[in-house]
Amino acid sequence: MWRASLDRLPTQNALRRRNVQVGDGSCVFCGETEESVDHLFSGCRVACGVWIALAKWCKIPHFFVFSPLDVIKMVSYLAESNAKKERIYGVIIGACWTMCKARNDKIFNGKPTNVAQIVADVKSMGFLWRFFSLLGKLVLASF
Ligand SMILES: [Zn+2]
């Protein structure tokens, strides 16, 4: 997220700025515009679909973001408890990581993806994190 907020991810736009040949440079999800960090996490219709689905899943109002930094800051504006904000923040980080992974799987492995698959992957990862968090608390309590 730190690298994304600084526009330091190797998107097609960023690679092109460094004179790396990247084909037509369009977004691998939608193909509608040039792929940039802002587009990948906010402007792309795939990202918008992911945020809508995850806002519903987290029971928070739908939000509009224009950059990765907006995604990070959005959590602090929610009228929720700190514990829920921490969970939502984890979901958002997981969603960004999953979108990057889906993008890379499509580019390097030709694996197709869609909003439903990305959201399902985020949800399953969320349950693993919850399991690992509980396991960590149990381990700490036993010592
Ligand atoms: Zn796109």
Coordinates of N, CA, C and O and ligand atoms in Angstrom, one line a residue:
M1 N 0.8 -1.2 0.0 CA 0.0 0.0 0.0 C 0.9 1.2 0.0 O 0.5 2.2 -0.6
W2 N 2.0 1.2 0.7 CA 2.9 2.3 0.7 C 3.5 2.6 -0.7 O 3.4 3.7 -1.1
R3 N 3.9 1.5 -1.3 CA 4.4 1.7 -2.7 C 3.3 2.2 -3.6 O 3.5 3.0 -4.5
A4 N 2.1 1.6 -3.5 CA 0.9 2.1 -4.3 C 0.6 3.6 -4.1 O 0.4 4.3 -5.0
S5 N 0.7 4.0 -2.8 CA 0.4 5.4 -2.5 C 1.4 6.3 -3.1 O 1.1 7.5 -3.3
L6 N 2.6 5.8 -3.4 CA 3.7 6.6 -3.9 C 3.8 6.4 -5.5 O 4.8 6.9 -6.1
D7 N 2.9 5.7 -6.0 CA 2.9 5.4 -7.5 C 4.2 4.6 -7.8 O 4.8 4.9 -8.8
R8 N 4.6 3.7 -7.0 CA 5.8 2.9 -7.2 C 5.5 1.4 -7.6 O 6.4 0.6 -7.4
L9 N 4.3 1.1 -8.0 CA 4.1 -0.3 -8.5 C 4.4 -0.3 -10.0 O 4.2 0.6 -10.7
P10 N 4.8 -1.5 -10.4 CA 5.2 -1.6 -11.9 C 4.0 -1.8 -12.8 O 3.8 -2.8 -13.4
T11 N 3.1 -0.8 -12.8 CA 2.0 -0.9 -13.7 C 2.5 -0.6 -15.1 O 3.6 -0.2 -15.3
Q12 N 1.6 -0.8 -16.1 CA 2.0 -0.6 -17.5 C 2.4 0.9 -17.7 O 3.4 1.2 -18.4
N13 N 1.7 1.8 -17.1 CA 2.0 3.2 -17.2 C 3.4 3.5 -16.6 O 4.2 4.2 -17.2
A14 N 3.7 3.0 -15.4 CA 5.0 3.2 -14.8 C 6.1 2.6 -15.6 O 7.2 3.2 -15.7
L15 N 5.9 1.4 -16.1 CA 6.9 0.7 -17.0 C 7.2 1.5 -18.2 O 8.3 1.7 -18.7
R16 N 6.1 2.0 -18.8 CA 6.3 2.8 -20.0 C 7.1 4.1 -19.8 O 7.9 4.5 -20.6
R17 N 6.9 4.7 -18.6 CA 7.7 5.9 -18.2 C 9.2 5.6 -18.1 O 10.0 6.4 -18.2
R18 N 9.5 4.3 -17.9 CA 10.9 3.9 -17.8 C 11.4 3.2 -19.1 O 12.3 2.4 -19.1
N19 N 10.6 3.5 -20.1 CA 11.0 3.0 -21.5 C 11.0 1.5 -21.6 O 11.8 0.9 -22.3
V20 N 10.1 0.8 -20.8 CA 9.9 -0.6 -21.0 C 8.8 -0.9 -21.9 O 7.7 -0.3 -21.8
Q21 N 9.0 -1.8 -22.9 CA 7.9 -2.1 -23.8 C 6.8 -2.9 -23.2 O 7.1 -4.0 -22.6
V22 N 5.6 -2.4 -23.2 CA 4.5 -3.1 -22.5 C 3.3 -3.3 -23.4 O 2.2 -3.4 -22.9
G23 N 3.5 -3.5 -24.6 CA 2.3 -3.7 -25.5 C 1.5 -2.4 -25.6 O 2.1 -1.3 -25.7
D24 N 0.2 -2.4 -25.6 CA -0.6 -1.2 -25.8 C -0.7 -0.5 -24.5 O -1.2 0.6 -24.4
G25 N -0.3 -1.1 -23.3 CA -0.4 -0.4 -22.0 C -1.7 -0.3 -21.4 O -1.9 0.4 -20.4
S26 N -2.7 -0.9 -22.0 CA -4.1 -0.8 -21.5 C -4.3 -1.7 -20.2 O -3.6 -2.7 -20.0
C27 N -5.3 -1.3 -19.5 CA -5.6 -2.1 -18.3 C -5.9 -3.5 -18.6 O -6.7 -3.8 -19.5
V28 N -5.3 -4.5 -17.9 CA -5.6 -5.9 -18.2 C -7.0 -6.3 -17.7 O -7.5 -7.3 -18.2
F29 N -7.6 -5.6 -16.8 CA -8.9 -6.0 -16.4 C -10.0 -5.5 -17.4 O -10.9 -6.3 -17.8
C30 N -10.0 -4.2 -17.7 CA -11.1 -3.7 -18.6 C -10.6 -3.3 -20.0 O -11.5 -3.3 -20.9
G31 N -9.3 -3.0 -20.2 CA -8.8 -2.7 -21.5 C -9.4 -1.3 -22.0 O -9.2 -1.0 -23.2
E32 N -10.0 -0.5 -21.1 CA -10.6 0.7 -21.6 C -9.7 1.9 -21.5 O -9.9 2.9 -22.2
T33 N -8.6 1.9 -20.7 CA -7.7 3.0 -20.6 C -6.3 2.5 -20.2 O -6.1 1.3 -19.9
E34 N -5.4 3.4 -20.1 CA -4.0 3.0 -19.7 C -4.0 2.6 -18.3 O -4.6 3.2 -17.4
E35 N -3.3 1.5 -18.0 CA -3.2 1.0 -16.6 C -2.2 1.9 -15.8 O -1.1 2.1 -16.1
S36 N -2.7 2.5 -14.7 CA -1.9 3.2 -13.7 C -2.3 2.7 -12.3 O -3.3 2.0 -12.2
V37 N -1.6 3.2 -11.3 CA -1.9 2.8 -10.0 C -3.3 3.3 -9.6 O -4.2 2.6 -9.0
D38 N -3.6 4.6 -9.9 CA -4.9 5.1 -9.6 C -6.0 4.4 -10.3 O -7.1 4.1 -9.7
H39 N -5.8 4.0 -11.6 CA -6.8 3.3 -12.3 C -7.0 1.9 -11.7 O -8.2 1.5 -11.5
L40 N -5.9 1.2 -11.4 CA -6.0 -0.2 -10.9 C -6.8 -0.3 -9.6 O -7.6 -1.2 -9.4
F41 N -6.6 0.7 -8.7 CA -7.3 0.6 -7.4 C -8.5 1.5 -7.3 O -9.2 1.4 -6.2
S42 N -8.8 2.3 -8.2 CA -10.0 3.2 -8.1 C -10.8 3.4 -9.3 O -12.0 3.3 -9.3
G43 N -10.2 3.7 -10.4 CA -10.9 4.1 -11.6 C -11.5 2.9 -12.4 O -12.5 3.0 -13.1
C44 N -10.8 1.7 -12.3 CA -11.2 0.6 -13.1 C -12.6 0.1 -12.6 O -12.9 0.0 -11.5
R45 N -13.4 -0.4 -13.6 CA -14.7 -0.9 -13.2 C -14.6 -2.1 -12.4 O -15.5 -2.4 -11.6
V46 N -13.5 -2.9 -12.5 CA -13.3 -4.1 -11.7 C -13.1 -3.6 -10.3 O -13.7 -4.2 -9.3
A47 N -12.2 -2.6 -10.1 CA -12.0 -2.1 -8.7 C -13.2 -1.6 -8.1 O -13.5 -1.8 -6.9
C48 N -14.0 -0.8 -8.9 CA -15.3 -0.3 -8.4 C -16.2 -1.4 -7.9 O -16.9 -1.3 -6.9
G49 N -16.3 -2.4 -8.7 CA -17.1 -3.6 -8.4 C -16.7 -4.3 -7.1 O -17.5 -4.6 -6.2
V50 N -15.3 -4.4 -6.9 CA -14.8 -5.0 -5.7 C -15.1 -4.1 -4.5 O -15.6 -4.6 -3.5
W51 N -14.9 -2.8 -4.6 CA -15.2 -1.9 -3.5 C -16.7 -1.9 -3.1 O -17.1 -1.9 -1.9
I52 N -17.6 -1.9 -4.1 CA -19.0 -2.0 -3.8 C -19.4 -3.3 -3.1 O -20.1 -3.3 -2.1
A53 N -18.8 -4.4 -3.6 CA -19.1 -5.7 -2.9 C -18.6 -5.8 -1.5 O -19.2 -6.3 -0.6
L54 N -17.3 -5.3 -1.3 CA -16.7 -5.3 0.0 C -17.4 -4.3 1.0 O -17.4 -4.6 2.2
A55 N -17.8 -3.2 0.5 CA -18.5 -2.2 1.4 C -19.8 -2.9 1.9 O -20.1 -2.8 3.1
K56 N -20.5 -3.6 1.0 CA -21.7 -4.3 1.4 C -21.4 -5.4 2.4 O -22.1 -5.6 3.4
W57 N -20.3 -6.2 2.2 CA -19.9 -7.3 3.0 C -19.5 -6.7 4.4 O -19.8 -7.4 5.4
C58 N -18.8 -5.6 4.5 CA -18.4 -5.0 5.7 C -19.5 -4.2 6.4 O -19.2 -3.6 7.5
K59 N -20.6 -4.0 5.7 CA -21.7 -3.3 6.2 C -21.3 -1.8 6.5 O -21.6 -1.2 7.6
I60 N -20.7 -1.2 5.5 CA -20.3 0.2 5.6 C -20.9 0.9 4.3 O -21.2 0.2 3.4
P61 N -21.1 2.2 4.4 CA -21.6 2.9 3.2 C -20.7 2.7 2.0 O -19.5 2.6 2.2
H62 N -21.3 2.7 0.8 CA -20.5 2.7 -0.4 C -19.6 3.9 -0.4 O -20.0 5.0 -0.1
F63 N -18.3 3.7 -0.9 CA -17.4 4.8 -0.9 C -16.8 5.0 -2.3 O -16.7 4.0 -3.1
F64 N -16.4 6.2 -2.6 CA -15.8 6.5 -3.9 C -14.4 6.9 -3.6 O -14.1 7.8 -2.7
V65 N -13.4 6.4 -4.3 CA -12.0 6.7 -4.1 C -11.4 7.1 -5.5 O -11.9 6.6 -6.5
F66 N -10.4 7.9 -5.4 CA -9.7 8.3 -6.7 C -8.2 7.9 -6.7 O -7.6 8.1 -7.7
S67 N -7.7 7.3 -5.6 CA -6.3 6.9 -5.6 C -6.1 5.9 -4.5 O -7.0 5.8 -3.6
P68 N -5.0 5.2 -4.4 CA -4.7 4.3 -3.3 C -4.7 5.0 -2.0 O -5.1 4.4 -1.0
L69 N -4.2 6.2 -1.9 CA -4.2 7.0 -0.7 C -5.6 7.3 -0.2 O -5.9 7.2 1.0
D70 N -6.6 7.5 -1.1 CA -8.0 7.7 -0.7 C -8.5 6.4 -0.1 O -9.3 6.4 0.9
V71 N -8.1 5.3 -0.6 CA -8.6 4.0 -0.1 C -8.1 3.8 1.4 O -8.9 3.4 2.2
I72 N -6.9 4.2 1.6 CA -6.3 4.1 3.0 C -7.0 5.1 3.9 O -7.4 4.7 5.0
K73 N -7.2 6.3 3.5 CA -7.7 7.4 4.3 C -9.2 7.2 4.6 O -9.7 7.6 5.6
M74 N -9.9 6.5 3.7 CA -11.3 6.3 3.8 C -11.7 5.7 5.1 O -12.7 6.1 5.7
V75 N -10.9 4.8 5.6 CA -11.3 4.1 6.8 C -11.4 5.0 8.0 O -12.3 4.9 8.9
S76 N -10.5 6.0 8.1 CA -10.5 6.9 9.2 C -11.7 7.8 9.3 O -12.1 8.3 10.4
Y77 N -12.4 7.9 8.2 CA -13.6 8.7 8.2 C -14.9 8.0 8.6 O -16.0 8.6 8.7
L78 N -14.8 6.7 8.7 CA -16.0 5.9 9.1 C -16.4 6.1 10.5 O -15.5 6.2 11.4
A79 N -17.6 6.1 10.8 CA -18.2 6.2 12.1 C -18.3 4.8 12.7 O -19.4 4.3 12.9
E80 N -17.2 4.1 12.9 CA -17.2 2.8 13.5 C -16.2 2.7 14.6 O -15.4 3.6 14.8
S81 N -16.3 1.6 15.4 CA -15.4 1.4 16.5 C -14.0 1.2 15.9 O -13.8 0.8 14.8
N82 N -13.0 1.4 16.8 CA -11.6 1.2 16.3 C -11.3 -0.3 15.9 O -10.6 -0.5 15.0
A83 N -12.0 -1.2 16.6 CA -11.8 -2.6 16.3 C -12.3 -2.9 14.9 O -11.7 -3.6 14.1
K84 N -13.5 -2.4 14.6 CA -14.1 -2.6 13.3 C -13.2 -1.9 12.2 O -13.0 -2.4 11.1
K85 N -12.7 -0.7 12.5 CA -11.9 0.0 11.5 C -10.6 -0.9 11.2 O -10.2 -0.9 10.1
E86 N -10.1 -1.5 12.2 CA -8.9 -2.4 12.0 C -9.2 -3.5 11.1 O -8.5 -3.8 10.2
R87 N -10.4 -4.1 11.3 CA -10.8 -5.2 10.4 C -11.1 -4.7 9.0 O -10.7 -5.4 8.0
I88 N -11.7 -3.6 8.8 CA -12.0 -3.0 7.5 C -10.7 -2.6 6.8 O -10.5 -2.9 5.6
Y89 N -9.7 -2.1 7.6 CA -8.4 -1.8 7.0 C -7.7 -3.0 6.5 O -7.2 -3.1 5.4
G90 N -7.8 -4.1 7.2 CA -7.3 -5.4 6.8 C -8.0 -5.9 5.5 O -7.3 -6.4 4.6
V91 N -9.3 -5.7 5.4 CA -10.0 -6.2 4.2 C -9.5 -5.3 3.0 O -9.3 -5.9 1.9
I92 N -9.3 -4.0 3.2 CA -8.9 -3.2 2.1 C -7.5 -3.5 1.7 O -7.2 -3.6 0.5
I93 N -6.6 -3.7 2.6 CA -5.2 -4.1 2.2 C -5.3 -5.5 1.5 O -4.6 -5.7 0.5
G94 N -6.1 -6.4 2.0 CA -6.2 -7.7 1.3 C -6.8 -7.6 0.0 O -6.4 -8.3 -1.0
A95 N -7.8 -6.7 -0.2 CA -8.4 -6.4 -1.5 C -7.4 -5.9 -2.5 O -7.3 -6.3 -3.7
C96 N -6.6 -4.9 -2.1 CA -5.5 -4.4 -3.0 C -4.5 -5.4 -3.4 O -4.1 -5.6 -4.5
W97 N -4.1 -6.2 -2.4 CA -3.2 -7.3 -2.7 C -3.8 -8.3 -3.6 O -3.1 -8.8 -4.6
T98 N -5.0 -8.7 -3.4 CA -5.7 -9.6 -4.3 C -5.9 -9.1 -5.7 O -5.7 -9.8 -6.7
M99 N -6.2 -7.8 -5.8 CA -6.3 -7.2 -7.2 C -5.0 -7.2 -7.9 O -4.9 -7.5 -9.1
C100 N -3.9 -7.0 -7.2 CA -2.5 -7.0 -7.8 C -2.2 -8.5 -8.2 O -1.7 -8.7 -9.3
K101 N -2.6 -9.4 -7.3 CA -2.3 -10.8 -7.7 C -3.1 -11.3 -8.9 O -2.6 -11.9 -9.8
A102 N -4.4 -10.9 -8.9 CA -5.2 -11.2 -10.1 C -4.7 -10.6 -11.3 O -4.7 -11.2 -12.4
R103 N -4.2 -9.4 -11.2 CA -3.6 -8.7 -12.4 C -2.4 -9.5 -12.9 O -2.3 -9.7 -14.1
N104 N -1.5 -9.8 -12.0 CA -0.3 -10.5 -12.3 C -0.6 -11.9 -12.9 O 0.0 -12.4 -13.8
D105 N -1.6 -12.6 -12.3 CA -2.0 -13.9 -12.8 C -2.5 -13.8 -14.2 O -2.3 -14.7 -15.1
K106 N -3.3 -12.7 -14.5 CA -3.8 -12.6 -15.9 C -2.7 -12.2 -16.9 O -2.6 -12.8 -18.0
I107 N -1.7 -11.4 -16.5 CA -0.6 -11.0 -17.4 C 0.3 -12.2 -17.6 O 0.7 -12.5 -18.7
F108 N 0.8 -12.8 -16.5 CA 1.9 -13.8 -16.6 C 1.4 -15.2 -16.8 O 2.1 -16.1 -17.3
N109 N 0.1 -15.6 -16.4 CA -0.4 -16.9 -16.5 C -1.6 -17.0 -17.4 O -2.1 -18.1 -17.5
G110 N -2.1 -15.9 -17.9 CA -3.3 -15.9 -18.7 C -4.5 -16.3 -18.0 O -5.5 -16.7 -18.6
K111 N -4.5 -16.2 -16.7 CA -5.7 -16.7 -15.9 C -6.7 -15.6 -15.9 O -6.5 -14.5 -15.4
P112 N -7.9 -15.9 -16.4 CA -9.0 -14.9 -16.3 C -9.5 -14.6 -14.9 O -9.4 -15.5 -14.1
T113 N -10.1 -13.5 -14.7 CA -10.6 -13.2 -13.4 C -11.8 -12.2 -13.6 O -12.0 -11.7 -14.7
N114 N -12.5 -12.0 -12.5 CA -13.6 -11.1 -12.5 C -13.9 -10.6 -11.1 O -13.2 -11.0 -10.1
V115 N -14.8 -9.7 -10.9 CA -15.1 -9.1 -9.6 C -15.5 -10.2 -8.6 O -15.0 -10.2 -7.5
A116 N -16.4 -11.1 -9.0 CA -16.8 -12.1 -8.1 C -15.7 -13.0 -7.5 O -15.6 -13.3 -6.3
Q117 N -14.7 -13.3 -8.4 CA -13.6 -14.1 -8.0 C -12.7 -13.4 -7.1 O -12.2 -13.9 -6.1
I118 N -12.4 -12.1 -7.4 CA -11.6 -11.3 -6.5 C -12.2 -11.1 -5.1 O -11.5 -11.3 -4.1
V119 N -13.5 -10.8 -5.1 CA -14.2 -10.7 -3.8 C -14.2 -12.0 -3.0 O -13.9 -12.0 -1.8
A120 N -14.4 -13.1 -3.7 CA -14.4 -14.4 -3.0 C -13.0 -14.7 -2.4 O -12.9 -15.2 -1.3
D121 N -11.9 -14.3 -3.2 CA -10.6 -14.5 -2.7 C -10.3 -13.6 -1.5 O -9.6 -14.1 -0.5
V122 N -10.8 -12.4 -1.5 CA -10.6 -11.5 -0.3 C -11.3 -12.1 0.9 O -10.8 -12.1 2.0
K123 N -12.5 -12.5 0.7 CA -13.3 -13.1 1.8 C -12.6 -14.3 2.4 O -12.5 -14.4 3.6
S124 N -12.1 -15.2 1.6 CA -11.5 -16.4 2.1 C -10.2 -16.0 2.8 O -9.9 -16.6 3.8
M125 N -9.5 -15.1 2.3 CA -8.2 -14.6 2.9 C -8.6 -14.0 4.3 O -7.8 -14.1 5.2
G126 N -9.7 -13.3 4.3 CA -10.1 -12.7 5.6 C -10.4 -13.7 6.7 O -10.0 -13.5 7.8
F127 N -11.0 -14.8 6.3 CA -11.2 -15.9 7.3 C -9.9 -16.5 7.7 O -9.8 -16.8 8.9
L128 N -8.9 -16.6 6.8 CA -7.6 -17.1 7.2 C -7.0 -16.2 8.2 O -6.4 -16.6 9.2
W129 N -7.0 -14.9 7.9 CA -6.4 -13.9 8.8 C -7.1 -14.0 10.2 O -6.4 -13.9 11.2
R130 N -8.4 -14.1 10.2 CA -9.1 -14.2 11.5 C -8.6 -15.5 12.2 O -8.4 -15.4 13.4
F131 N -8.5 -16.6 11.5 CA -8.0 -17.8 12.1 C -6.6 -17.6 12.7 O -6.3 -18.0 13.8
F132 N -5.7 -17.0 11.9 CA -4.3 -16.8 12.3 C -4.3 -15.8 13.5 O -3.5 -16.0 14.4
S133 N -5.2 -14.8 13.5 CA -5.2 -13.9 14.6 C -5.7 -14.6 15.9 O -5.1 -14.5 17.0
L134 N -6.7 -15.5 15.8 CA -7.2 -16.2 17.0 C -6.1 -17.2 17.4 O -5.8 -17.4 18.6
L135 N -5.4 -17.9 16.5 CA -4.3 -18.8 16.8 C -3.2 -18.1 17.5 O -2.7 -18.6 18.5
G136 N -2.9 -16.9 17.0 CA -1.8 -16.1 17.7 C -2.2 -15.7 19.1 O -1.4 -15.8 20.0
K137 N -3.5 -15.4 19.3 CA -3.9 -15.0 20.7 C -3.9 -16.2 21.6 O -3.5 -16.1 22.8
L138 N -4.2 -17.4 21.1 CA -4.2 -18.6 21.9 C -2.7 -19.0 22.2 O -2.4 -19.4 23.4
V139 N -1.8 -18.8 21.3 CA -0.4 -19.2 21.5 C 0.2 -18.2 22.6 O 0.8 -18.6 23.5
L140 N -0.2 -16.9 22.4 CA 0.3 -15.9 23.4 C -0.2 -16.2 24.8 O 0.5 -16.0 25.8
A141 N -1.5 -16.6 24.9 CA -2.2 -16.8 26.2 C -1.6 -18.1 26.9 O -1.6 -18.2 28.1
S142 N -1.0 -19.0 26.1 CA -0.5 -20.2 26.7 C 0.9 -20.0 27.3 O 1.4 -20.9 28.0
F143 N 1.6 -19.0 27.0 CA 2.9 -18.7 27.6 C 2.9 -17.8 28.7 O 2.1 -17.0 28.9
Ligands
ZN1 ZN -9.4 -1.1 -15.9

